[in-house]
């Protein structure tokens, strides 16, 4: 069997997501080739430092992506290096105003409930992480620096606090696409001003943070719906302007 050596999964993030990324990387790099049998669950557990249930979840996700398949009583085998059937959002779609609006609508349907669950289920440690991410954004914005990574971390921290790993997997999949196309907006809204826009967005983040801290699920729903709804409105105004100009 091909040599196999997984890095240990870090405890700070979603364990299943990190293990999936590690196993996927082994396949895409060719360390695990099509037809190769994956090591036993016990070996994966020992190398990555996760529980058997996490290994099962990771294998299930790789199966859903079409990268592996199991043969009863034999084991799990690599079946593909790519998955043509998996749900995908391309980089080009994120850069289109029309598609960005539709992606924001998808996010709203997911993240409104994600925030409500985070408000009800978050631990003190998870709340501290959400607050830290928000304060990290504050500092970056105050220093005039890009805050996309910190904004993304904020969304992931809320997903983790929801207690449902599928929310984290959704946010991880969307990636930096959870952050609206701000350059398009700030370039268009010359009179509004990029700094003022970031200030408005950051106040929306603060309201979400306050709602989760207060463990008010209704307020968390409303705050996230308002945050994403305002982003949809800004994108829609630009789309309408483009249509008028043409």
PDB file of C-alpha atoms in Angstrom:
ATOM      1  CA  UNK A   1       0.000   0.000   0.000  1.00  0.00           C
ATOM      2  CA  UNK A   2       1.100   3.584  -0.687  1.00  0.00           C
ATOM      3  CA  UNK A   3       2.964   5.298   2.142  1.00  0.00           C
ATOM      4  CA  UNK A   4       0.502   7.223   4.284  1.00  0.00           C
ATOM      5  CA  UNK A   5       1.251   9.774   6.979  1.00  0.00           C
ATOM      6  CA  UNK A   6      -1.444  12.200   8.148  1.00  0.00           C
ATOM      7  CA  UNK A   7      -0.709  15.355  10.120  1.00  0.00           C
ATOM      8  CA  UNK A   8      -2.435  15.573  13.494  1.00  0.00           C
ATOM      9  CA  UNK A   9      -5.698  17.467  13.406  1.00  0.00           C
ATOM     10  CA  UNK A  10      -5.697  20.731  15.358  1.00  0.00           C
ATOM     11  CA  UNK A  11      -8.273  21.047  18.128  1.00  0.00           C
ATOM     12  CA  UNK A  12      -9.084  24.692  17.327  1.00  0.00           C
ATOM     13  CA  UNK A  13     -11.210  24.070  14.255  1.00  0.00           C
ATOM     14  CA  UNK A  14     -13.825  21.598  13.021  1.00  0.00           C
ATOM     15  CA  UNK A  15     -12.203  18.186  13.473  1.00  0.00           C
ATOM     16  CA  UNK A  16     -14.157  16.461  10.708  1.00  0.00           C
ATOM     17  CA  UNK A  17     -13.528  19.294   8.252  1.00  0.00           C
ATOM     18  CA  UNK A  18      -9.795  19.301   8.961  1.00  0.00           C
ATOM     19  CA  UNK A  19      -9.532  15.521   8.595  1.00  0.00           C
ATOM     20  CA  UNK A  20     -11.476  15.622   5.313  1.00  0.00           C
ATOM     21  CA  UNK A  21      -9.107  18.306   4.004  1.00  0.00           C
ATOM     22  CA  UNK A  22      -6.088  16.229   5.039  1.00  0.00           C
ATOM     23  CA  UNK A  23      -7.366  13.020   3.430  1.00  0.00           C
ATOM     24  CA  UNK A  24      -8.495  14.891   0.312  1.00  0.00           C
ATOM     25  CA  UNK A  25      -5.024  16.422  -0.011  1.00  0.00           C
ATOM     26  CA  UNK A  26      -3.413  12.962   0.137  1.00  0.00           C
ATOM     27  CA  UNK A  27      -5.642  11.872  -2.752  1.00  0.00           C
ATOM     28  CA  UNK A  28      -5.160  14.994  -4.864  1.00  0.00           C
ATOM     29  CA  UNK A  29      -1.369  14.938  -4.368  1.00  0.00           C
ATOM     30  CA  UNK A  30      -1.257  11.330  -5.540  1.00  0.00           C
ATOM     31  CA  UNK A  31      -0.065   9.897  -2.236  1.00  0.00           C
ATOM     32  CA  UNK A  32      -3.270   7.857  -2.386  1.00  0.00           C
ATOM     33  CA  UNK A  33      -3.944   6.753  -5.962  1.00  0.00           C
ATOM     34  CA  UNK A  34      -7.135   5.515  -7.606  1.00  0.00           C
ATOM     35  CA  UNK A  35      -7.615   1.913  -6.505  1.00  0.00           C
ATOM     36  CA  UNK A  36      -5.566   2.320  -3.323  1.00  0.00           C
ATOM     37  CA  UNK A  37      -7.123   1.138  -0.109  1.00  0.00           C
ATOM     38  CA  UNK A  38      -7.290   3.686   2.700  1.00  0.00           C
ATOM     39  CA  UNK A  39      -5.602   2.699   5.960  1.00  0.00           C
ATOM     40  CA  UNK A  40      -7.860   1.303   8.656  1.00  0.00           C
ATOM     41  CA  UNK A  41      -9.880   3.633  10.857  1.00  0.00           C
ATOM     42  CA  UNK A  42      -7.540   2.778  13.725  1.00  0.00           C
ATOM     43  CA  UNK A  43      -4.454   3.964  11.800  1.00  0.00           C
ATOM     44  CA  UNK A  44      -6.208   7.177  10.734  1.00  0.00           C
ATOM     45  CA  UNK A  45      -7.284   7.765  14.349  1.00  0.00           C
ATOM     46  CA  UNK A  46      -3.726   7.255  15.628  1.00  0.00           C
ATOM     47  CA  UNK A  47      -2.066   9.481  13.030  1.00  0.00           C
ATOM     48  CA  UNK A  48      -4.588  12.327  13.092  1.00  0.00           C
ATOM     49  CA  UNK A  49      -5.445  12.161  16.790  1.00  0.00           C
ATOM     50  CA  UNK A  50      -9.222  12.114  16.336  1.00  0.00           C
ATOM     51  CA  UNK A  51     -11.977   9.755  17.470  1.00  0.00           C
ATOM     52  CA  UNK A  52     -13.510   6.943  15.429  1.00  0.00           C
ATOM     53  CA  UNK A  53     -16.751   8.911  14.981  1.00  0.00           C
ATOM     54  CA  UNK A  54     -14.801  11.777  13.378  1.00  0.00           C
ATOM     55  CA  UNK A  55     -13.120   9.310  11.002  1.00  0.00           C
ATOM     56  CA  UNK A  56     -16.547   7.891  10.061  1.00  0.00           C
ATOM     57  CA  UNK A  57     -17.912  11.383   9.356  1.00  0.00           C
ATOM     58  CA  UNK A  58     -14.854  12.275   7.256  1.00  0.00           C
ATOM     59  CA  UNK A  59     -15.100   9.091   5.188  1.00  0.00           C
ATOM     60  CA  UNK A  60     -18.831   9.720   4.674  1.00  0.00           C
ATOM     61  CA  UNK A  61     -18.071  13.205   3.323  1.00  0.00           C
ATOM     62  CA  UNK A  62     -15.369  11.880   0.965  1.00  0.00           C
ATOM     63  CA  UNK A  63     -17.889   9.304  -0.283  1.00  0.00           C
ATOM     64  CA  UNK A  64     -20.414  12.095  -0.902  1.00  0.00           C
ATOM     65  CA  UNK A  65     -17.750  13.928  -2.912  1.00  0.00           C
ATOM     66  CA  UNK A  66     -17.159  10.800  -5.002  1.00  0.00           C
ATOM     67  CA  UNK A  67     -13.510  10.476  -3.999  1.00  0.00           C
ATOM     68  CA  UNK A  68     -13.794   7.136  -2.170  1.00  0.00           C
ATOM     69  CA  UNK A  69     -16.139   4.183  -1.938  1.00  0.00           C
ATOM     70  CA  UNK A  70     -16.392   1.263   0.479  1.00  0.00           C
ATOM     71  CA  UNK A  71     -16.555  -2.459  -0.199  1.00  0.00           C
ATOM     72  CA  UNK A  72     -18.283  -4.331   2.592  1.00  0.00           C
ATOM     73  CA  UNK A  73     -15.863  -6.481   4.533  1.00  0.00           C
ATOM     74  CA  UNK A  74     -12.894  -5.273   2.467  1.00  0.00           C
ATOM     75  CA  UNK A  75     -12.336  -1.572   3.173  1.00  0.00           C
ATOM     76  CA  UNK A  76     -12.490   1.928   1.687  1.00  0.00           C
ATOM     77  CA  UNK A  77     -10.868   2.594  -1.692  1.00  0.00           C
ATOM     78  CA  UNK A  78      -9.961   5.712  -3.684  1.00  0.00           C
ATOM     79  CA  UNK A  79     -12.251   5.904  -6.711  1.00  0.00           C
ATOM     80  CA  UNK A  80     -11.501   9.327  -8.187  1.00  0.00           C
ATOM     81  CA  UNK A  81      -9.259  12.376  -7.955  1.00  0.00           C
ATOM     82  CA  UNK A  82     -12.117  14.726  -8.639  1.00  0.00           C
ATOM     83  CA  UNK A  83     -15.831  14.856  -8.118  1.00  0.00           C
ATOM     84  CA  UNK A  84     -17.898  16.062 -11.038  1.00  0.00           C
ATOM     85  CA  UNK A  85     -21.157  15.460  -9.158  1.00  0.00           C
ATOM     86  CA  UNK A  86     -20.477  17.560  -6.082  1.00  0.00           C
ATOM     87  CA  UNK A  87     -22.140  20.883  -5.428  1.00  0.00           C
ATOM     88  CA  UNK A  88     -19.814  23.688  -6.474  1.00  0.00           C
ATOM     89  CA  UNK A  89     -19.682  27.481  -6.575  1.00  0.00           C
ATOM     90  CA  UNK A  90     -16.913  28.743  -8.820  1.00  0.00           C
ATOM     91  CA  UNK A  91     -14.707  31.794  -8.272  1.00  0.00           C
ATOM     92  CA  UNK A  92     -16.296  33.458 -11.315  1.00  0.00           C
ATOM     93  CA  UNK A  93     -19.735  33.121  -9.726  1.00  0.00           C
ATOM     94  CA  UNK A  94     -18.553  34.972  -6.615  1.00  0.00           C
ATOM     95  CA  UNK A  95     -17.347  37.816  -8.840  1.00  0.00           C
ATOM     96  CA  UNK A  96     -20.704  38.277 -10.591  1.00  0.00           C
ATOM     97  CA  UNK A  97     -23.087  40.750  -8.943  1.00  0.00           C
ATOM     98  CA  UNK A  98     -26.172  38.755  -9.973  1.00  0.00           C
ATOM     99  CA  UNK A  99     -24.737  35.471  -8.705  1.00  0.00           C
ATOM    100  CA  UNK A 100     -23.438  37.148  -5.538  1.00  0.00           C
ATOM    101  CA  UNK A 101     -27.015  38.187  -4.705  1.00  0.00           C
ATOM    102  CA  UNK A 102     -28.249  34.625  -5.132  1.00  0.00           C
ATOM    103  CA  UNK A 103     -25.394  33.258  -3.022  1.00  0.00           C
ATOM    104  CA  UNK A 104     -26.262  35.798  -0.320  1.00  0.00           C
ATOM    105  CA  UNK A 105     -29.871  34.545  -0.425  1.00  0.00           C
ATOM    106  CA  UNK A 106     -28.590  30.990   0.045  1.00  0.00           C
ATOM    107  CA  UNK A 107     -26.429  32.125   2.949  1.00  0.00           C
ATOM    108  CA  UNK A 108     -29.362  33.901   4.584  1.00  0.00           C
ATOM    109  CA  UNK A 109     -31.469  30.751   4.549  1.00  0.00           C
ATOM    110  CA  UNK A 110     -28.656  28.915   6.364  1.00  0.00           C
ATOM    111  CA  UNK A 111     -27.014  31.513   8.588  1.00  0.00           C
ATOM    112  CA  UNK A 112     -30.168  32.955  10.161  1.00  0.00           C
ATOM    113  CA  UNK A 113     -30.812  29.619  11.901  1.00  0.00           C
ATOM    114  CA  UNK A 114     -27.094  29.070  12.471  1.00  0.00           C
ATOM    115  CA  UNK A 115     -26.942  32.307  14.470  1.00  0.00           C
ATOM    116  CA  UNK A 116     -30.089  31.469  16.421  1.00  0.00           C
ATOM    117  CA  UNK A 117     -28.642  28.094  17.405  1.00  0.00           C
ATOM    118  CA  UNK A 118     -25.334  29.713  18.362  1.00  0.00           C
ATOM    119  CA  UNK A 119     -27.211  32.083  20.684  1.00  0.00           C
ATOM    120  CA  UNK A 120     -28.891  29.147  22.424  1.00  0.00           C
ATOM    121  CA  UNK A 121     -25.997  26.695  22.529  1.00  0.00           C
ATOM    122  CA  UNK A 122     -22.767  28.701  22.674  1.00  0.00           C
ATOM    123  CA  UNK A 123     -20.347  28.121  25.529  1.00  0.00           C
ATOM    124  CA  UNK A 124     -18.469  30.910  27.271  1.00  0.00           C
ATOM    125  CA  UNK A 125     -15.298  29.859  25.446  1.00  0.00           C
ATOM    126  CA  UNK A 126     -17.063  29.972  22.092  1.00  0.00           C
ATOM    127  CA  UNK A 127     -18.497  33.393  22.936  1.00  0.00           C
ATOM    128  CA  UNK A 128     -15.004  34.629  23.738  1.00  0.00           C
ATOM    129  CA  UNK A 129     -13.845  33.394  20.330  1.00  0.00           C
ATOM    130  CA  UNK A 130     -16.711  35.161  18.515  1.00  0.00           C
ATOM    131  CA  UNK A 131     -15.924  38.375  20.378  1.00  0.00           C
ATOM    132  CA  UNK A 132     -12.204  38.041  19.649  1.00  0.00           C
ATOM    133  CA  UNK A 133     -12.896  37.649  15.933  1.00  0.00           C
ATOM    134  CA  UNK A 134     -15.055  40.761  15.981  1.00  0.00           C
ATOM    135  CA  UNK A 135     -12.383  42.767  17.841  1.00  0.00           C
ATOM    136  CA  UNK A 136      -9.731  41.520  15.394  1.00  0.00           C
ATOM    137  CA  UNK A 137     -11.891  42.937  12.594  1.00  0.00           C
ATOM    138  CA  UNK A 138     -12.203  46.226  14.490  1.00  0.00           C
ATOM    139  CA  UNK A 139      -8.418  46.529  14.716  1.00  0.00           C
ATOM    140  CA  UNK A 140      -7.817  45.726  11.054  1.00  0.00           C
ATOM    141  CA  UNK A 141     -10.422  48.243   9.949  1.00  0.00           C
ATOM    142  CA  UNK A 142      -9.054  50.900  12.312  1.00  0.00           C
ATOM    143  CA  UNK A 143      -5.561  50.304  10.895  1.00  0.00           C
ATOM    144  CA  UNK A 144      -6.869  50.617   7.339  1.00  0.00           C
ATOM    145  CA  UNK A 145      -6.020  47.002   6.569  1.00  0.00           C
ATOM    146  CA  UNK A 146      -7.949  44.232   4.825  1.00  0.00           C
ATOM    147  CA  UNK A 147     -10.215  42.398   7.277  1.00  0.00           C
ATOM    148  CA  UNK A 148     -11.543  39.569   5.069  1.00  0.00           C
ATOM    149  CA  UNK A 149      -9.708  36.811   6.968  1.00  0.00           C
ATOM    150  CA  UNK A 150     -11.002  38.125  10.298  1.00  0.00           C
ATOM    151  CA  UNK A 151     -14.542  38.462   8.894  1.00  0.00           C
ATOM    152  CA  UNK A 152     -14.386  34.854   7.661  1.00  0.00           C
ATOM    153  CA  UNK A 153     -13.137  33.725  11.095  1.00  0.00           C
ATOM    154  CA  UNK A 154     -16.127  35.512  12.690  1.00  0.00           C
ATOM    155  CA  UNK A 155     -18.584  33.496  10.596  1.00  0.00           C
ATOM    156  CA  UNK A 156     -16.733  30.245  11.353  1.00  0.00           C
ATOM    157  CA  UNK A 157     -16.764  31.011  15.083  1.00  0.00           C
ATOM    158  CA  UNK A 158     -20.561  31.426  14.976  1.00  0.00           C
ATOM    159  CA  UNK A 159     -20.873  28.179  13.020  1.00  0.00           C
ATOM    160  CA  UNK A 160     -18.807  26.348  15.655  1.00  0.00           C
ATOM    161  CA  UNK A 161     -20.957  27.817  18.435  1.00  0.00           C
ATOM    162  CA  UNK A 162     -24.123  26.451  16.796  1.00  0.00           C
ATOM    163  CA  UNK A 163     -23.136  22.944  17.845  1.00  0.00           C
ATOM    164  CA  UNK A 164     -23.914  21.596  14.361  1.00  0.00           C
ATOM    165  CA  UNK A 165     -20.775  20.603  12.375  1.00  0.00           C
ATOM    166  CA  UNK A 166     -22.641  20.882   9.070  1.00  0.00           C
ATOM    167  CA  UNK A 167     -22.918  24.645   9.502  1.00  0.00           C
ATOM    168  CA  UNK A 168     -19.118  24.831   9.800  1.00  0.00           C
ATOM    169  CA  UNK A 169     -18.712  22.639   6.732  1.00  0.00           C
ATOM    170  CA  UNK A 170     -21.032  24.935   4.765  1.00  0.00           C
ATOM    171  CA  UNK A 171     -19.093  28.047   5.794  1.00  0.00           C
ATOM    172  CA  UNK A 172     -15.776  26.310   5.026  1.00  0.00           C
ATOM    173  CA  UNK A 173     -17.077  25.344   1.589  1.00  0.00           C
ATOM    174  CA  UNK A 174     -18.227  28.858   0.747  1.00  0.00           C
ATOM    175  CA  UNK A 175     -14.849  30.112   1.973  1.00  0.00           C
ATOM    176  CA  UNK A 176     -14.065  33.805   1.584  1.00  0.00           C
ATOM    177  CA  UNK A 177     -17.221  34.026  -0.535  1.00  0.00           C
ATOM    178  CA  UNK A 178     -19.061  34.603   2.746  1.00  0.00           C
ATOM    179  CA  UNK A 179     -17.584  38.086   2.552  1.00  0.00           C
ATOM    180  CA  UNK A 180     -19.535  40.250   0.081  1.00  0.00           C
ATOM    181  CA  UNK A 181     -17.761  41.677  -2.967  1.00  0.00           C
ATOM    182  CA  UNK A 182     -16.849  44.902  -1.184  1.00  0.00           C
ATOM    183  CA  UNK A 183     -14.499  46.235  -3.861  1.00  0.00           C
ATOM    184  CA  UNK A 184     -17.350  46.287  -6.374  1.00  0.00           C
ATOM    185  CA  UNK A 185     -19.535  48.090  -3.851  1.00  0.00           C
ATOM    186  CA  UNK A 186     -16.986  50.657  -2.647  1.00  0.00           C
ATOM    187  CA  UNK A 187     -15.814  51.391  -6.201  1.00  0.00           C
ATOM    188  CA  UNK A 188     -19.396  52.041  -7.217  1.00  0.00           C
ATOM    189  CA  UNK A 189     -20.538  54.003  -4.166  1.00  0.00           C
ATOM    190  CA  UNK A 190     -18.059  56.857  -4.404  1.00  0.00           C
ATOM    191  CA  UNK A 191     -20.343  59.189  -2.513  1.00  0.00           C
ATOM    192  CA  UNK A 192     -20.938  56.654   0.257  1.00  0.00           C
ATOM    193  CA  UNK A 193     -17.269  56.021   0.954  1.00  0.00           C
ATOM    194  CA  UNK A 194     -15.530  52.742   1.664  1.00  0.00           C
ATOM    195  CA  UNK A 195     -14.719  53.659   5.263  1.00  0.00           C
ATOM    196  CA  UNK A 196     -18.318  54.532   6.035  1.00  0.00           C
ATOM    197  CA  UNK A 197     -19.514  51.278   4.454  1.00  0.00           C
ATOM    198  CA  UNK A 198     -17.116  49.206   6.572  1.00  0.00           C
ATOM    199  CA  UNK A 199     -18.312  51.086   9.652  1.00  0.00           C
ATOM    200  CA  UNK A 200     -21.931  50.203   8.833  1.00  0.00           C
ATOM    201  CA  UNK A 201     -21.064  46.558   8.240  1.00  0.00           C
ATOM    202  CA  UNK A 202     -19.080  46.406  11.454  1.00  0.00           C
ATOM    203  CA  UNK A 203     -21.987  47.762  13.472  1.00  0.00           C
ATOM    204  CA  UNK A 204     -24.079  44.942  12.014  1.00  0.00           C
ATOM    205  CA  UNK A 205     -21.433  42.488  13.226  1.00  0.00           C
ATOM    206  CA  UNK A 206     -21.526  44.053  16.696  1.00  0.00           C
ATOM    207  CA  UNK A 207     -25.311  43.629  16.838  1.00  0.00           C
ATOM    208  CA  UNK A 208     -24.982  39.937  15.910  1.00  0.00           C
ATOM    209  CA  UNK A 209     -22.330  39.527  18.588  1.00  0.00           C
ATOM    210  CA  UNK A 210     -24.509  41.245  21.226  1.00  0.00           C
ATOM    211  CA  UNK A 211     -27.482  39.014  20.380  1.00  0.00           C
ATOM    212  CA  UNK A 212     -25.460  35.805  20.684  1.00  0.00           C
ATOM    213  CA  UNK A 213     -23.881  36.996  23.913  1.00  0.00           C
ATOM    214  CA  UNK A 214     -27.356  37.725  25.343  1.00  0.00           C
ATOM    215  CA  UNK A 215     -28.428  34.235  24.204  1.00  0.00           C
ATOM    216  CA  UNK A 216     -31.391  35.863  22.447  1.00  0.00           C
ATOM    217  CA  UNK A 217     -32.118  33.566  19.504  1.00  0.00           C
ATOM    218  CA  UNK A 218     -34.863  35.791  18.052  1.00  0.00           C
ATOM    219  CA  UNK A 219     -32.584  38.828  18.091  1.00  0.00           C
ATOM    220  CA  UNK A 220     -29.760  36.773  16.570  1.00  0.00           C
ATOM    221  CA  UNK A 221     -32.062  35.710  13.717  1.00  0.00           C
ATOM    222  CA  UNK A 222     -33.176  39.280  13.136  1.00  0.00           C
ATOM    223  CA  UNK A 223     -29.624  40.656  13.301  1.00  0.00           C
ATOM    224  CA  UNK A 224     -28.198  38.195  10.782  1.00  0.00           C
ATOM    225  CA  UNK A 225     -31.214  38.609   8.498  1.00  0.00           C
ATOM    226  CA  UNK A 226     -30.735  42.392   8.588  1.00  0.00           C
ATOM    227  CA  UNK A 227     -26.965  42.062   7.987  1.00  0.00           C
ATOM    228  CA  UNK A 228     -27.330  39.827   4.936  1.00  0.00           C
ATOM    229  CA  UNK A 229     -30.451  41.658   3.767  1.00  0.00           C
ATOM    230  CA  UNK A 230     -28.555  44.952   3.715  1.00  0.00           C
ATOM    231  CA  UNK A 231     -25.783  43.309   1.702  1.00  0.00           C
ATOM    232  CA  UNK A 232     -28.343  42.016  -0.796  1.00  0.00           C
ATOM    233  CA  UNK A 233     -29.774  45.531  -1.113  1.00  0.00           C
ATOM    234  CA  UNK A 234     -26.328  47.028  -1.797  1.00  0.00           C
ATOM    235  CA  UNK A 235     -25.597  44.427  -4.462  1.00  0.00           C
ATOM    236  CA  UNK A 236     -29.068  44.872  -6.008  1.00  0.00           C
ATOM    237  CA  UNK A 237     -28.551  48.634  -6.312  1.00  0.00           C
ATOM    238  CA  UNK A 238     -25.342  48.042  -8.245  1.00  0.00           C
ATOM    239  CA  UNK A 239     -27.020  45.457 -10.514  1.00  0.00           C
ATOM    240  CA  UNK A 240     -29.850  47.900 -11.251  1.00  0.00           C
ATOM    241  CA  UNK A 241     -27.332  50.645 -12.037  1.00  0.00           C
ATOM    242  CA  UNK A 242     -25.457  48.381 -14.461  1.00  0.00           C
ATOM    243  CA  UNK A 243     -28.749  47.527 -16.190  1.00  0.00           C
ATOM    244  CA  UNK A 244     -29.620  51.248 -16.510  1.00  0.00           C
ATOM    245  CA  UNK A 245     -26.164  52.121 -17.856  1.00  0.00           C
ATOM    246  CA  UNK A 246     -26.401  49.474 -20.551  1.00  0.00           C
TER     247      UNK A 246
END
